[in-house]
Amino acid sequence: MPRLPRTVFAGLPHHVTQRGNRREDIFFADEDREAYLSWLKEYSDKHQVEVLAYCLMTNHIHLIAVPATDEGLHRMLKPLHMRYAQSINRARGWKGHLWQGRFFSSPLDDAYLWAAVRYVERNPVRAGMEHRAENYRWSSAAAHCGSSK
């Protein structure tokens, strides 16, 4: 049975998640996260996707993103996640899938947008990785709190 097409609406924010295959880690060092964020900027600029919030956990990612076109999320994430997976597989001598299936996305209405941003940015606090969201280096929380971290 074919997969149902993903529902993406140009101009609306979407909560995007993707996790590691078998829920295993996808980030192993700060350099991995730095590369991911650099490539996220590159591909979001190229495919006209505004990233409002993000959080990189050890085994999954969260994004709040606004695509300019219906195909924007797919066009941004496919090369980003392929490039990142190839980089990790090469560095670790692995073969096979890094990501578990395709990414999940859900459109957000105005009433839920900032609740979703808080959810994304507080993920490290809920996971016990940090006491304050703005102290977690690998999310957009510090920028939203006016911190220079």
mmCIF file of C-alpha atoms in Angstrom:
data_model
loop_
_atom_site.group_PDB
_atom_site.id
_atom_site.type_symbol
_atom_site.label_atom_id
_atom_site.label_comp_id
_atom_site.label_asym_id
_atom_site.label_seq_id
_atom_site.Cartn_x
_atom_site.Cartn_y
_atom_site.Cartn_z
ATOM 1 C CA MET A 1 0.000 0.000 0.000
ATOM 2 C CA PRO A 2 1.502 3.365 -0.965
ATOM 3 C CA ARG A 3 2.229 5.973 1.679
ATOM 4 C CA LEU A 4 -0.210 8.829 2.023
ATOM 5 C CA PRO A 5 1.139 12.147 0.826
ATOM 6 C CA ARG A 6 2.401 14.470 3.527
ATOM 7 C CA THR A 7 0.206 17.501 4.227
ATOM 8 C CA VAL A 8 2.316 20.648 3.986
ATOM 9 C CA PHE A 9 0.955 24.158 3.559
ATOM 10 C CA ALA A 10 3.154 26.913 2.177
ATOM 11 C CA GLY A 11 3.352 29.905 4.489
ATOM 12 C CA LEU A 12 2.213 28.032 7.603
ATOM 13 C CA PRO A 13 4.477 26.892 10.441
ATOM 14 C CA HIS A 14 4.994 23.145 10.841
ATOM 15 C CA HIS A 15 6.335 21.094 13.725
ATOM 16 C CA VAL A 16 8.869 18.705 12.192
ATOM 17 C CA THR A 17 10.469 15.750 13.958
ATOM 18 C CA GLN A 18 12.750 12.967 12.880
ATOM 19 C CA ARG A 19 14.496 10.406 15.019
ATOM 20 C CA GLY A 20 17.320 7.986 14.716
ATOM 21 C CA ASN A 21 16.746 4.516 13.344
ATOM 22 C CA ARG A 22 15.646 2.204 16.160
ATOM 23 C CA ARG A 23 15.613 5.347 18.348
ATOM 24 C CA GLU A 24 19.396 5.238 18.482
ATOM 25 C CA ASP A 25 21.622 8.296 18.771
ATOM 26 C CA ILE A 26 22.245 10.459 15.736
ATOM 27 C CA PHE A 27 24.544 13.026 17.373
ATOM 28 C CA PHE A 28 27.792 11.876 18.963
ATOM 29 C CA ALA A 29 29.874 15.040 19.367
ATOM 30 C CA ASP A 30 29.526 18.809 19.263
ATOM 31 C CA GLU A 31 31.042 18.751 15.775
ATOM 32 C CA ASP A 32 28.108 16.637 14.563
ATOM 33 C CA ARG A 33 25.590 19.165 15.842
ATOM 34 C CA GLU A 34 27.601 22.072 14.424
ATOM 35 C CA ALA A 35 27.650 20.407 10.997
ATOM 36 C CA TYR A 36 23.905 19.683 11.167
ATOM 37 C CA LEU A 37 23.089 23.301 12.059
ATOM 38 C CA SER A 38 25.378 24.632 9.338
ATOM 39 C CA TRP A 39 23.737 22.415 6.735
ATOM 40 C CA LEU A 40 20.268 23.243 8.094
ATOM 41 C CA LYS A 41 20.996 26.921 7.440
ATOM 42 C CA GLU A 42 22.368 26.154 3.981
ATOM 43 C CA TYR A 43 19.370 24.080 2.874
ATOM 44 C CA SER A 44 16.723 26.217 4.585
ATOM 45 C CA ASP A 45 18.086 29.285 2.772
ATOM 46 C CA LYS A 46 18.299 27.415 -0.534
ATOM 47 C CA HIS A 47 14.731 26.080 -0.326
ATOM 48 C CA GLN A 48 13.115 29.125 1.293
ATOM 49 C CA VAL A 49 12.188 27.549 4.605
ATOM 50 C CA GLU A 50 12.221 29.840 7.630
ATOM 51 C CA VAL A 51 13.291 27.979 10.768
ATOM 52 C CA LEU A 52 11.566 29.592 13.763
ATOM 53 C CA ALA A 53 12.816 27.143 16.405
ATOM 54 C CA TYR A 54 14.932 24.017 16.672
ATOM 55 C CA CYS A 55 16.276 21.519 19.165
ATOM 56 C CA LEU A 56 18.845 18.810 18.527
ATOM 57 C CA MET A 57 18.504 15.980 21.038
ATOM 58 C CA THR A 58 20.798 12.958 21.120
ATOM 59 C CA ASN A 59 18.496 10.716 19.085
ATOM 60 C CA HIS A 60 16.053 13.068 17.363
ATOM 61 C CA ILE A 61 15.497 16.586 16.080
ATOM 62 C CA HIS A 62 12.644 19.074 16.361
ATOM 63 C CA LEU A 63 12.069 22.017 14.051
ATOM 64 C CA ILE A 64 9.391 24.661 13.800
ATOM 65 C CA ALA A 65 9.649 25.695 10.172
ATOM 66 C CA VAL A 66 7.677 27.746 7.660
ATOM 67 C CA PRO A 67 8.102 26.616 4.039
ATOM 68 C CA ALA A 68 7.540 29.142 1.255
ATOM 69 C CA THR A 69 6.268 26.317 -1.005
ATOM 70 C CA ASP A 70 4.370 23.089 -0.427
ATOM 71 C CA GLU A 71 7.523 21.139 -1.363
ATOM 72 C CA GLY A 72 9.860 23.242 0.789
ATOM 73 C CA LEU A 73 10.135 20.968 3.828
ATOM 74 C CA HIS A 74 10.851 17.904 1.714
ATOM 75 C CA ARG A 75 13.331 19.758 -0.493
ATOM 76 C CA MET A 76 15.168 21.059 2.569
ATOM 77 C CA LEU A 77 15.191 17.904 4.691
ATOM 78 C CA LYS A 78 15.934 15.261 2.064
ATOM 79 C CA PRO A 79 19.405 16.552 1.105
ATOM 80 C CA LEU A 80 20.135 17.730 4.658
ATOM 81 C CA HIS A 81 19.420 14.350 6.231
ATOM 82 C CA MET A 82 21.079 12.430 3.410
ATOM 83 C CA ARG A 83 24.244 14.531 3.719
ATOM 84 C CA TYR A 84 24.247 14.254 7.507
ATOM 85 C CA ALA A 85 23.715 10.463 7.419
ATOM 86 C CA GLN A 86 26.527 10.043 4.890
ATOM 87 C CA SER A 87 28.814 12.132 7.091
ATOM 88 C CA ILE A 88 28.075 10.054 10.208
ATOM 89 C CA ASN A 89 28.303 6.742 8.344
ATOM 90 C CA ARG A 90 31.639 7.749 6.844
ATOM 91 C CA ALA A 91 33.043 8.992 10.179
ATOM 92 C CA ARG A 92 31.935 5.891 12.094
ATOM 93 C CA GLY A 93 32.528 3.289 9.381
ATOM 94 C CA TRP A 94 28.842 2.426 9.253
ATOM 95 C CA LYS A 95 26.503 1.439 6.448
ATOM 96 C CA GLY A 96 22.740 1.736 6.311
ATOM 97 C CA HIS A 97 20.062 4.020 7.665
ATOM 98 C CA LEU A 98 20.726 6.651 10.293
ATOM 99 C CA TRP A 99 17.172 8.012 10.287
ATOM 100 C CA GLN A 100 14.018 6.060 11.112
ATOM 101 C CA GLY A 101 11.713 6.402 8.124
ATOM 102 C CA ARG A 102 10.686 9.757 6.762
ATOM 103 C CA PHE A 103 10.231 12.884 8.813
ATOM 104 C CA PHE A 104 6.957 13.693 10.557
ATOM 105 C CA SER A 105 5.415 17.124 10.138
ATOM 106 C CA SER A 106 2.262 18.735 11.405
ATOM 107 C CA PRO A 107 0.944 22.162 10.386
ATOM 108 C CA LEU A 108 0.405 24.573 13.277
ATOM 109 C CA ASP A 109 -2.235 27.241 13.667
ATOM 110 C CA ASP A 110 -1.502 30.597 15.299
ATOM 111 C CA ALA A 111 -3.045 29.522 18.604
ATOM 112 C CA TYR A 112 -0.651 26.583 18.962
ATOM 113 C CA LEU A 113 2.524 28.002 17.389
ATOM 114 C CA TRP A 114 4.176 29.412 20.525
ATOM 115 C CA ALA A 115 3.115 26.419 22.612
ATOM 116 C CA ALA A 116 4.893 24.236 20.048
ATOM 117 C CA VAL A 117 8.001 26.453 20.171
ATOM 118 C CA ARG A 118 8.058 26.126 23.980
ATOM 119 C CA TYR A 119 7.585 22.362 23.686
ATOM 120 C CA VAL A 120 10.504 22.083 21.245
ATOM 121 C CA GLU A 121 12.837 24.310 23.235
ATOM 122 C CA ARG A 122 11.999 22.751 26.616
ATOM 123 C CA ASN A 123 12.696 19.224 25.365
ATOM 124 C CA PRO A 124 16.166 19.087 27.029
ATOM 125 C CA VAL A 125 14.650 20.201 30.357
ATOM 126 C CA ARG A 126 11.991 17.478 30.236
ATOM 127 C CA ALA A 127 14.708 14.938 29.374
ATOM 128 C CA GLY A 128 16.794 16.012 32.393
ATOM 129 C CA MET A 129 19.663 17.229 30.211
ATOM 130 C CA GLU A 130 19.490 20.837 31.396
ATOM 131 C CA HIS A 131 17.752 22.810 34.160
ATOM 132 C CA ARG A 132 16.903 25.810 31.996
ATOM 133 C CA ALA A 133 15.982 25.657 28.320
ATOM 134 C CA GLU A 134 18.103 28.685 27.417
ATOM 135 C CA ASN A 135 21.226 26.945 28.772
ATOM 136 C CA TYR A 136 20.978 24.101 26.243
ATOM 137 C CA ARG A 137 23.451 24.918 23.504
ATOM 138 C CA TRP A 138 21.722 22.949 20.738
ATOM 139 C CA SER A 139 18.368 24.727 20.624
ATOM 140 C CA SER A 140 17.018 28.126 19.686
ATOM 141 C CA ALA A 141 15.843 28.844 23.253
ATOM 142 C CA ALA A 142 18.777 31.103 24.159
ATOM 143 C CA ALA A 143 18.125 33.308 21.134
ATOM 144 C CA HIS A 144 14.442 33.593 22.041
ATOM 145 C CA CYS A 145 15.302 34.457 25.661
ATOM 146 C CA GLY A 146 17.698 37.209 24.623
ATOM 147 C CA SER A 147 20.759 35.275 25.769
ATOM 148 C CA SER A 148 24.004 35.424 23.825
ATOM 149 C CA LYS A 149 24.800 31.729 24.431
#
